[in-house]
PDB file of N, CA and C in Angstrom:
ATOM      1  N   ASN A  22     -18.609 -22.578   6.902  1.00  0.00           N
ATOM      2  CA  ASN A  22     -17.417 -22.224   6.156  1.00  0.00           C
ATOM      3  C   ASN A  22     -17.592 -20.807   5.603  1.00  0.00           C
ATOM      4  N   HIS A  23     -16.727 -19.910   6.038  1.00  0.00           N
ATOM      5  CA  HIS A  23     -16.799 -18.518   5.609  1.00  0.00           C
ATOM      6  C   HIS A  23     -15.782 -18.239   4.514  1.00  0.00           C
ATOM      7  N   ARG A  24     -16.113 -17.329   3.640  1.00  0.00           N
ATOM      8  CA  ARG A  24     -15.164 -16.857   2.635  1.00  0.00           C
ATOM      9  C   ARG A  24     -14.549 -15.556   3.149  1.00  0.00           C
ATOM     10  N   ALA A  25     -13.305 -15.339   2.764  1.00  0.00           N
ATOM     11  CA  ALA A  25     -12.641 -14.100   3.170  1.00  0.00           C
ATOM     12  C   ALA A  25     -13.351 -12.902   2.552  1.00  0.00           C
ATOM     13  N   SER A  26     -13.381 -11.825   3.303  1.00  0.00           N
ATOM     14  CA  SER A  26     -14.040 -10.620   2.801  1.00  0.00           C
ATOM     15  C   SER A  26     -13.161  -9.928   1.771  1.00  0.00           C
ATOM     16  N   GLY A  27     -13.772  -9.078   0.975  1.00  0.00           N
ATOM     17  CA  GLY A  27     -13.028  -8.287   0.008  1.00  0.00           C
ATOM     18  C   GLY A  27     -12.030  -7.371   0.685  1.00  0.00           C
ATOM     19  N   VAL A  28     -12.394  -6.829   1.849  1.00  0.00           N
ATOM     20  CA  VAL A  28     -11.489  -5.958   2.602  1.00  0.00           C
ATOM     21  C   VAL A  28     -10.226  -6.723   2.970  1.00  0.00           C
ATOM     22  N   LEU A  29     -10.395  -7.926   3.479  1.00  0.00           N
ATOM     23  CA  LEU A  29      -9.247  -8.738   3.879  1.00  0.00           C
ATOM     24  C   LEU A  29      -8.385  -9.074   2.672  1.00  0.00           C
ATOM     25  N   MET A  30      -9.005  -9.521   1.607  1.00  0.00           N
ATOM     26  CA  MET A  30      -8.243  -9.911   0.422  1.00  0.00           C
ATOM     27  C   MET A  30      -7.530  -8.711  -0.200  1.00  0.00           C
ATOM     28  N   ASP A  31      -8.193  -7.578  -0.275  1.00  0.00           N
ATOM     29  CA  ASP A  31      -7.551  -6.377  -0.821  1.00  0.00           C
ATOM     30  C   ASP A  31      -6.367  -5.944   0.038  1.00  0.00           C
ATOM     31  N   SER A  32      -6.559  -5.916   1.342  1.00  0.00           N
ATOM     32  CA  SER A  32      -5.476  -5.447   2.212  1.00  0.00           C
ATOM     33  C   SER A  32      -4.279  -6.390   2.165  1.00  0.00           C
ATOM     34  N   LEU A  33      -4.521  -7.692   2.153  1.00  0.00           N
ATOM     35  CA  LEU A  33      -3.407  -8.636   2.094  1.00  0.00           C
ATOM     36  C   LEU A  33      -2.692  -8.575   0.753  1.00  0.00           C
ATOM     37  N   SER A  34      -3.435  -8.385  -0.320  1.00  0.00           N
ATOM     38  CA  SER A  34      -2.783  -8.306  -1.632  1.00  0.00           C
ATOM     39  C   SER A  34      -1.900  -7.062  -1.733  1.00  0.00           C
ATOM     40  N   LEU A  35      -2.225  -6.020  -0.970  1.00  0.00           N
ATOM     41  CA  LEU A  35      -1.416  -4.800  -0.948  1.00  0.00           C
ATOM     42  C   LEU A  35      -0.407  -4.787   0.198  1.00  0.00           C
ATOM     43  N   LYS A  36      -0.395  -5.869   0.972  1.00  0.00           N
ATOM     44  CA  LYS A  36       0.474  -5.994   2.159  1.00  0.00           C
ATOM     45  C   LYS A  36       0.275  -4.811   3.106  1.00  0.00           C
ATOM     46  N   THR A  37      -0.974  -4.497   3.338  1.00  0.00           N
ATOM     47  CA  THR A  37      -1.299  -3.440   4.290  1.00  0.00           C
ATOM     48  C   THR A  37      -2.313  -3.981   5.293  1.00  0.00           C
ATOM     49  N   SER A  38      -2.450  -3.305   6.378  1.00  0.00           N
ATOM     50  CA  SER A  38      -3.355  -3.745   7.430  1.00  0.00           C
ATOM     51  C   SER A  38      -4.798  -3.409   7.074  1.00  0.00           C
ATOM     52  N   PHE A  39      -5.719  -3.817   7.909  1.00  0.00           N
ATOM     53  CA  PHE A  39      -7.145  -3.544   7.696  1.00  0.00           C
ATOM     54  C   PHE A  39      -7.788  -3.162   9.014  1.00  0.00           C
ATOM     55  N   ILE A  40      -8.943  -2.548   8.923  1.00  0.00           N
ATOM     56  CA  ILE A  40      -9.819  -2.319  10.069  1.00  0.00           C
ATOM     57  C   ILE A  40     -11.141  -2.965   9.715  1.00  0.00           C
ATOM     58  N   GLY A  41     -11.623  -3.837  10.564  1.00  0.00           N
ATOM     59  CA  GLY A  41     -12.880  -4.509  10.272  1.00  0.00           C
ATOM     60  C   GLY A  41     -13.561  -5.009  11.521  1.00  0.00           C
ATOM     61  N   PRO A  42     -14.807  -5.434  11.386  1.00  0.00           N
ATOM     62  CA  PRO A  42     -15.545  -5.958  12.534  1.00  0.00           C
ATOM     63  C   PRO A  42     -14.886  -7.234  13.062  1.00  0.00           C
ATOM     64  N   ASN A  43     -15.027  -7.451  14.330  1.00  0.00           N
ATOM     65  CA  ASN A  43     -14.404  -8.575  15.026  1.00  0.00           C
ATOM     66  C   ASN A  43     -15.195  -9.873  14.777  1.00  0.00           C
ATOM     67  N   VAL A  44     -15.263 -10.270  13.507  1.00  0.00           N
ATOM     68  CA  VAL A  44     -16.001 -11.466  13.119  1.00  0.00           C
ATOM     69  C   VAL A  44     -15.258 -12.209  12.011  1.00  0.00           C
ATOM     70  N   SER A  45     -15.599 -13.459  11.808  1.00  0.00           N
ATOM     71  CA  SER A  45     -15.181 -14.264  10.674  1.00  0.00           C
ATOM     72  C   SER A  45     -13.677 -14.261  10.451  1.00  0.00           C
ATOM     73  N   HIS A  46     -13.256 -14.195   9.203  1.00  0.00           N
ATOM     74  CA  HIS A  46     -11.834 -14.276   8.862  1.00  0.00           C
ATOM     75  C   HIS A  46     -11.053 -13.065   9.348  1.00  0.00           C
ATOM     76  N   LEU A  47     -11.689 -11.908   9.415  1.00  0.00           N
ATOM     77  CA  LEU A  47     -10.998 -10.731   9.934  1.00  0.00           C
ATOM     78  C   LEU A  47     -10.536 -10.994  11.360  1.00  0.00           C
ATOM     79  N   LYS A  48     -11.423 -11.536  12.161  1.00  0.00           N
ATOM     80  CA  LYS A  48     -11.105 -11.875  13.550  1.00  0.00           C
ATOM     81  C   LYS A  48     -10.023 -12.947  13.589  1.00  0.00           C
ATOM     82  N   ASP A  49     -10.150 -13.977  12.772  1.00  0.00           N
ATOM     83  CA  ASP A  49      -9.180 -15.080  12.745  1.00  0.00           C
ATOM     84  C   ASP A  49      -7.778 -14.594  12.404  1.00  0.00           C
ATOM     85  N   VAL A  50      -7.671 -13.769  11.364  1.00  0.00           N
ATOM     86  CA  VAL A  50      -6.362 -13.263  10.928  1.00  0.00           C
ATOM     87  C   VAL A  50      -5.762 -12.368  12.007  1.00  0.00           C
ATOM     88  N   TYR A  51      -6.587 -11.549  12.637  1.00  0.00           N
ATOM     89  CA  TYR A  51      -6.104 -10.676  13.702  1.00  0.00           C
ATOM     90  C   TYR A  51      -5.586 -11.505  14.878  1.00  0.00           C
ATOM     91  N   ILE A  52      -6.356 -12.480  15.311  1.00  0.00           N
ATOM     92  CA  ILE A  52      -5.965 -13.287  16.473  1.00  0.00           C
ATOM     93  C   ILE A  52      -4.734 -14.150  16.171  1.00  0.00           C
ATOM     94  N   LYS A  53      -4.758 -14.859  15.068  1.00  0.00           N
ATOM     95  CA  LYS A  53      -3.687 -15.826  14.778  1.00  0.00           C
ATOM     96  C   LYS A  53      -2.399 -15.177  14.291  1.00  0.00           C
ATOM     97  N   TYR A  54      -2.507 -14.103  13.496  1.00  0.00           N
ATOM     98  CA  TYR A  54      -1.316 -13.533  12.869  1.00  0.00           C
ATOM     99  C   TYR A  54      -0.999 -12.109  13.311  1.00  0.00           C
ATOM    100  N   GLY A  55      -1.851 -11.502  14.092  1.00  0.00           N
ATOM    101  CA  GLY A  55      -1.609 -10.140  14.546  1.00  0.00           C
ATOM    102  C   GLY A  55      -1.657  -9.120  13.426  1.00  0.00           C
ATOM    103  N   ILE A  56      -2.398  -9.443  12.386  1.00  0.00           N
ATOM    104  CA  ILE A  56      -2.528  -8.547  11.239  1.00  0.00           C
ATOM    105  C   ILE A  56      -3.894  -7.877  11.304  1.00  0.00           C
ATOM    106  N   GLY A  57      -3.906  -6.563  11.164  1.00  0.00           N
ATOM    107  CA  GLY A  57      -5.162  -5.830  11.136  1.00  0.00           C
ATOM    108  C   GLY A  57      -5.597  -5.330  12.499  1.00  0.00           C
ATOM    109  N   CYS A  58      -6.729  -4.673  12.500  1.00  0.00           N
ATOM    110  CA  CYS A  58      -7.371  -4.182  13.713  1.00  0.00           C
ATOM    111  C   CYS A  58      -8.847  -4.527  13.612  1.00  0.00           C
ATOM    112  N   THR A  59      -9.389  -5.053  14.668  1.00  0.00           N
ATOM    113  CA  THR A  59     -10.819  -5.366  14.673  1.00  0.00           C
ATOM    114  C   THR A  59     -11.522  -4.573  15.770  1.00  0.00           C
ATOM    115  N   TYR A  60     -12.795  -4.338  15.549  1.00  0.00           N
ATOM    116  CA  TYR A  60     -13.580  -3.584  16.510  1.00  0.00           C
ATOM    117  C   TYR A  60     -14.888  -4.313  16.802  1.00  0.00           C
ATOM    118  N   ASN A  61     -15.422  -4.048  17.994  1.00  0.00           N
ATOM    119  CA  ASN A  61     -16.699  -4.632  18.419  1.00  0.00           C
ATOM    120  C   ASN A  61     -17.845  -3.640  18.327  1.00  0.00           C
ATOM    121  N   ASN A  62     -17.521  -2.357  18.351  1.00  0.00           N
ATOM    122  CA  ASN A  62     -18.558  -1.321  18.321  1.00  0.00           C
ATOM    123  C   ASN A  62     -17.959  -0.022  17.777  1.00  0.00           C
ATOM    124  N   THR A  63     -18.788   0.999  17.617  1.00  0.00           N
ATOM    125  CA  THR A  63     -18.299   2.254  17.042  1.00  0.00           C
ATOM    126  C   THR A  63     -17.264   2.934  17.930  1.00  0.00           C
ATOM    127  N   GLU A  64     -17.384   2.770  19.225  1.00  0.00           N
ATOM    128  CA  GLU A  64     -16.384   3.349  20.137  1.00  0.00           C
ATOM    129  C   GLU A  64     -15.009   2.735  19.868  1.00  0.00           C
ATOM    130  N   ASP A  65     -14.946   1.404  19.720  1.00  0.00           N
ATOM    131  CA  ASP A  65     -13.686   0.724  19.379  1.00  0.00           C
ATOM    132  C   ASP A  65     -13.148   1.221  18.047  1.00  0.00           C
ATOM    133  N   PHE A  66     -14.041   1.355  17.053  1.00  0.00           N
ATOM    134  CA  PHE A  66     -13.644   1.792  15.724  1.00  0.00           C
ATOM    135  C   PHE A  66     -12.965   3.162  15.779  1.00  0.00           C
ATOM    136  N   PHE A  67     -13.602   4.124  16.442  1.00  0.00           N
ATOM    137  CA  PHE A  67     -13.038   5.465  16.513  1.00  0.00           C
ATOM    138  C   PHE A  67     -11.767   5.512  17.360  1.00  0.00           C
ATOM    139  N   SER A  68     -11.656   4.624  18.324  1.00  0.00           N
ATOM    140  CA  SER A  68     -10.422   4.518  19.103  1.00  0.00           C
ATOM    141  C   SER A  68      -9.266   4.053  18.216  1.00  0.00           C
ATOM    142  N   ILE A  69      -9.530   3.092  17.337  1.00  0.00           N
ATOM    143  CA  ILE A  69      -8.510   2.608  16.394  1.00  0.00           C
ATOM    144  C   ILE A  69      -8.092   3.732  15.455  1.00  0.00           C
ATOM    145  N   ILE A  70      -9.066   4.464  14.921  1.00  0.00           N
ATOM    146  CA  ILE A  70      -8.765   5.587  14.027  1.00  0.00           C
ATOM    147  C   ILE A  70      -7.884   6.605  14.747  1.00  0.00           C
ATOM    148  N   ASN A  71      -8.223   6.924  15.976  1.00  0.00           N
ATOM    149  CA  ASN A  71      -7.451   7.881  16.767  1.00  0.00           C
ATOM    150  C   ASN A  71      -6.016   7.385  16.967  1.00  0.00           C
ATOM    151  N   GLU A  72      -5.847   6.098  17.250  1.00  0.00           N
ATOM    152  CA  GLU A  72      -4.510   5.535  17.447  1.00  0.00           C
ATOM    153  C   GLU A  72      -3.696   5.586  16.154  1.00  0.00           C
ATOM    154  N   ILE A  73      -4.340   5.362  15.028  1.00  0.00           N
ATOM    155  CA  ILE A  73      -3.645   5.466  13.737  1.00  0.00           C
ATOM    156  C   ILE A  73      -3.217   6.904  13.493  1.00  0.00           C
ATOM    157  N   LEU A  74      -4.117   7.832  13.719  1.00  0.00           N
ATOM    158  CA  LEU A  74      -3.806   9.257  13.494  1.00  0.00           C
ATOM    159  C   LEU A  74      -2.685   9.748  14.406  1.00  0.00           C
ATOM    160  N   ASN A  75      -2.552   9.144  15.571  1.00  0.00           N
ATOM    161  CA  ASN A  75      -1.497   9.521  16.521  1.00  0.00           C
ATOM    162  C   ASN A  75      -0.277   8.601  16.427  1.00  0.00           C
ATOM    163  N   ASN A  76      -0.198   7.858  15.322  1.00  0.00           N
ATOM    164  CA  ASN A  76       0.948   6.975  15.041  1.00  0.00           C
ATOM    165  C   ASN A  76       1.204   5.921  16.120  1.00  0.00           C
ATOM    166  N   LYS A  77       0.153   5.481  16.792  1.00  0.00           N
ATOM    167  CA  LYS A  77       0.297   4.419  17.782  1.00  0.00           C
ATOM    168  C   LYS A  77       0.087   3.046  17.150  1.00  0.00           C
ATOM    169  N   ILE A  78      -0.520   3.021  15.971  1.00  0.00           N
ATOM    170  CA  ILE A  78      -0.748   1.789  15.210  1.00  0.00           C
ATOM    171  C   ILE A  78      -0.217   2.025  13.805  1.00  0.00           C
ATOM    172  N   SER A  79       0.519   1.055  13.291  1.00  0.00           N
ATOM    173  CA  SER A  79       1.052   1.158  11.936  1.00  0.00           C
ATOM    174  C   SER A  79       0.131   0.451  10.954  1.00  0.00           C
ATOM    175  N   SER A  80       0.097   0.956   9.740  1.00  0.00           N
ATOM    176  CA  SER A  80      -0.689   0.289   8.705  1.00  0.00           C
ATOM    177  C   SER A  80       0.118  -0.805   8.012  1.00  0.00           C
ATOM    178  N   GLU A  81       1.402  -0.895   8.340  1.00  0.00           N
ATOM    179  CA  GLU A  81       2.250  -1.902   7.718  1.00  0.00           C
ATOM    180  C   GLU A  81       2.042  -3.265   8.379  1.00  0.00           C
ATOM    181  N   ILE A  82       2.158  -4.296   7.577  1.00  0.00           N
ATOM    182  CA  ILE A  82       2.027  -5.665   8.074  1.00  0.00           C
ATOM    183  C   ILE A  82       3.391  -6.184   8.491  1.00  0.00           C
ATOM    184  N   ASN A  83       3.443  -6.852   9.623  1.00  0.00           N
ATOM    185  CA  ASN A  83       4.666  -7.530  10.049  1.00  0.00           C
ATOM    186  C   ASN A  83       5.003  -8.599   9.012  1.00  0.00           C
ATOM    187  N   GLU A  84       6.160  -8.488   8.388  1.00  0.00           N
ATOM    188  CA  GLU A  84       6.551  -9.365   7.275  1.00  0.00           C
ATOM    189  C   GLU A  84       6.572 -10.839   7.674  1.00  0.00           C
ATOM    190  N   ILE A  85       7.045 -11.150   8.868  1.00  0.00           N
ATOM    191  CA  ILE A  85       7.109 -12.551   9.332  1.00  0.00           C
ATOM    192  C   ILE A  85       5.702 -13.109   9.475  1.00  0.00           C
ATOM    193  N   ASN A  86       4.801 -12.333  10.078  1.00  0.00           N
ATOM    194  CA  ASN A  86       3.414 -12.782  10.234  1.00  0.00           C
ATOM    195  C   ASN A  86       2.753 -12.981   8.881  1.00  0.00           C
ATOM    196  N   PHE A  87       3.033 -12.075   7.939  1.00  0.00           N
ATOM    197  CA  PHE A  87       2.451 -12.175   6.602  1.00  0.00           C
ATOM    198  C   PHE A  87       2.938 -13.449   5.909  1.00  0.00           C
ATOM    199  N   LYS A  88       4.236 -13.730   5.976  1.00  0.00           N
ATOM    200  CA  LYS A  88       4.788 -14.930   5.343  1.00  0.00           C
ATOM    201  C   LYS A  88       4.223 -16.192   5.973  1.00  0.00           C
ATOM    202  N   THR A  89       4.030 -16.180   7.277  1.00  0.00           N
ATOM    203  CA  THR A  89       3.434 -17.338   7.968  1.00  0.00           C
ATOM    204  C   THR A  89       2.005 -17.550   7.494  1.00  0.00           C
ATOM    205  N   LEU A  90       1.231 -16.485   7.388  1.00  0.00           N
ATOM    206  CA  LEU A  90      -0.146 -16.594   6.905  1.00  0.00           C
ATOM    207  C   LEU A  90      -0.167 -17.200   5.507  1.00  0.00           C
ATOM    208  N   ILE A  91       0.696 -16.719   4.614  1.00  0.00           N
ATOM    209  CA  ILE A  91       0.744 -17.228   3.248  1.00  0.00           C
ATOM    210  C   ILE A  91       1.139 -18.704   3.244  1.00  0.00           C
ATOM    211  N   LYS A  92       2.126 -19.070   4.056  1.00  0.00           N
ATOM    212  CA  LYS A  92       2.583 -20.465   4.130  1.00  0.00           C
ATOM    213  C   LYS A  92       1.476 -21.402   4.596  1.00  0.00           C
ATOM    214  N   GLU A  93       0.677 -20.933   5.541  1.00  0.00           N
ATOM    215  CA  GLU A  93      -0.345 -21.783   6.153  1.00  0.00           C
ATOM    216  C   GLU A  93      -1.663 -21.792   5.386  1.00  0.00           C
ATOM    217  N   THR A  94      -1.763 -20.984   4.358  1.00  0.00           N
ATOM    218  CA  THR A  94      -2.993 -20.923   3.574  1.00  0.00           C
ATOM    219  C   THR A  94      -3.030 -22.089   2.596  1.00  0.00           C
ATOM    220  N   GLU A  95      -4.177 -22.718   2.497  1.00  0.00           N
ATOM    221  CA  GLU A  95      -4.356 -23.834   1.568  1.00  0.00           C
ATOM    222  C   GLU A  95      -3.955 -23.394   0.161  1.00  0.00           C
ATOM    223  N   PRO A  96      -3.099 -24.153  -0.527  1.00  0.00           N
ATOM    224  CA  PRO A  96      -2.582 -23.734  -1.837  1.00  0.00           C
ATOM    225  C   PRO A  96      -3.643 -23.342  -2.861  1.00  0.00           C
ATOM    226  N   SER A  97      -4.747 -24.072  -2.925  1.00  0.00           N
ATOM    227  CA  SER A  97      -5.764 -23.731  -3.927  1.00  0.00           C
ATOM    228  C   SER A  97      -6.417 -22.387  -3.611  1.00  0.00           C
ATOM    229  N   ILE A  98      -6.591 -22.081  -2.348  1.00  0.00           N
ATOM    230  CA  ILE A  98      -7.162 -20.792  -1.948  1.00  0.00           C
ATOM    231  C   ILE A  98      -6.164 -19.686  -2.244  1.00  0.00           C
ATOM    232  N   LEU A  99      -4.900 -19.943  -1.926  1.00  0.00           N
ATOM    233  CA  LEU A  99      -3.856 -18.943  -2.168  1.00  0.00           C
ATOM    234  C   LEU A  99      -3.716 -18.657  -3.662  1.00  0.00           C
ATOM    235  N   ALA A 100      -3.710 -19.691  -4.468  1.00  0.00           N
ATOM    236  CA  ALA A 100      -3.585 -19.503  -5.927  1.00  0.00           C
ATOM    237  C   ALA A 100      -4.754 -18.684  -6.458  1.00  0.00           C
ATOM    238  N   ASN A 101      -5.952 -19.017  -5.989  1.00  0.00           N
ATOM    239  CA  ASN A 101      -7.137 -18.277  -6.407  1.00  0.00           C
ATOM    240  C   ASN A 101      -7.034 -16.814  -5.995  1.00  0.00           C
ATOM    241  N   PHE A 102      -6.524 -16.593  -4.783  1.00  0.00           N
ATOM    242  CA  PHE A 102      -6.378 -15.247  -4.246  1.00  0.00           C
ATOM    243  C   PHE A 102      -5.351 -14.445  -5.037  1.00  0.00           C
ATOM    244  N   LEU A 103      -4.219 -15.051  -5.380  1.00  0.00           N
ATOM    245  CA  LEU A 103      -3.135 -14.319  -6.034  1.00  0.00           C
ATOM    246  C   LEU A 103      -3.335 -14.137  -7.522  1.00  0.00           C
ATOM    247  N   PHE A 104      -4.018 -15.075  -8.176  1.00  0.00           N
ATOM    248  CA  PHE A 104      -4.048 -15.046  -9.632  1.00  0.00           C
ATOM    249  C   PHE A 104      -5.403 -14.733 -10.230  1.00  0.00           C
ATOM    250  N   ASN A 105      -6.391 -14.451  -9.446  1.00  0.00           N
ATOM    251  CA  ASN A 105      -7.723 -14.091  -9.977  1.00  0.00           C
ATOM    252  C   ASN A 105      -8.106 -12.702  -9.577  1.00  0.00           C
TER     253      ASN A 105
END
């Protein structure tokens, strides 16, 4: 059982995307909800940065995907996330 990373929690609380390693909850959120960007190595990381700088990737979260993620999150985890 993994806990969400601070990067993930911070980015979701600000309704912005994230860049993180292709592991754990970062990977899960990217695969299931299409939120964020994940990388496997430094080459992938710099490719993502380049795409952001060239406006090929947006830092904004798709509102429908975000609402679905919030709906599907266990209420006690969501409450802890929003109010602590």
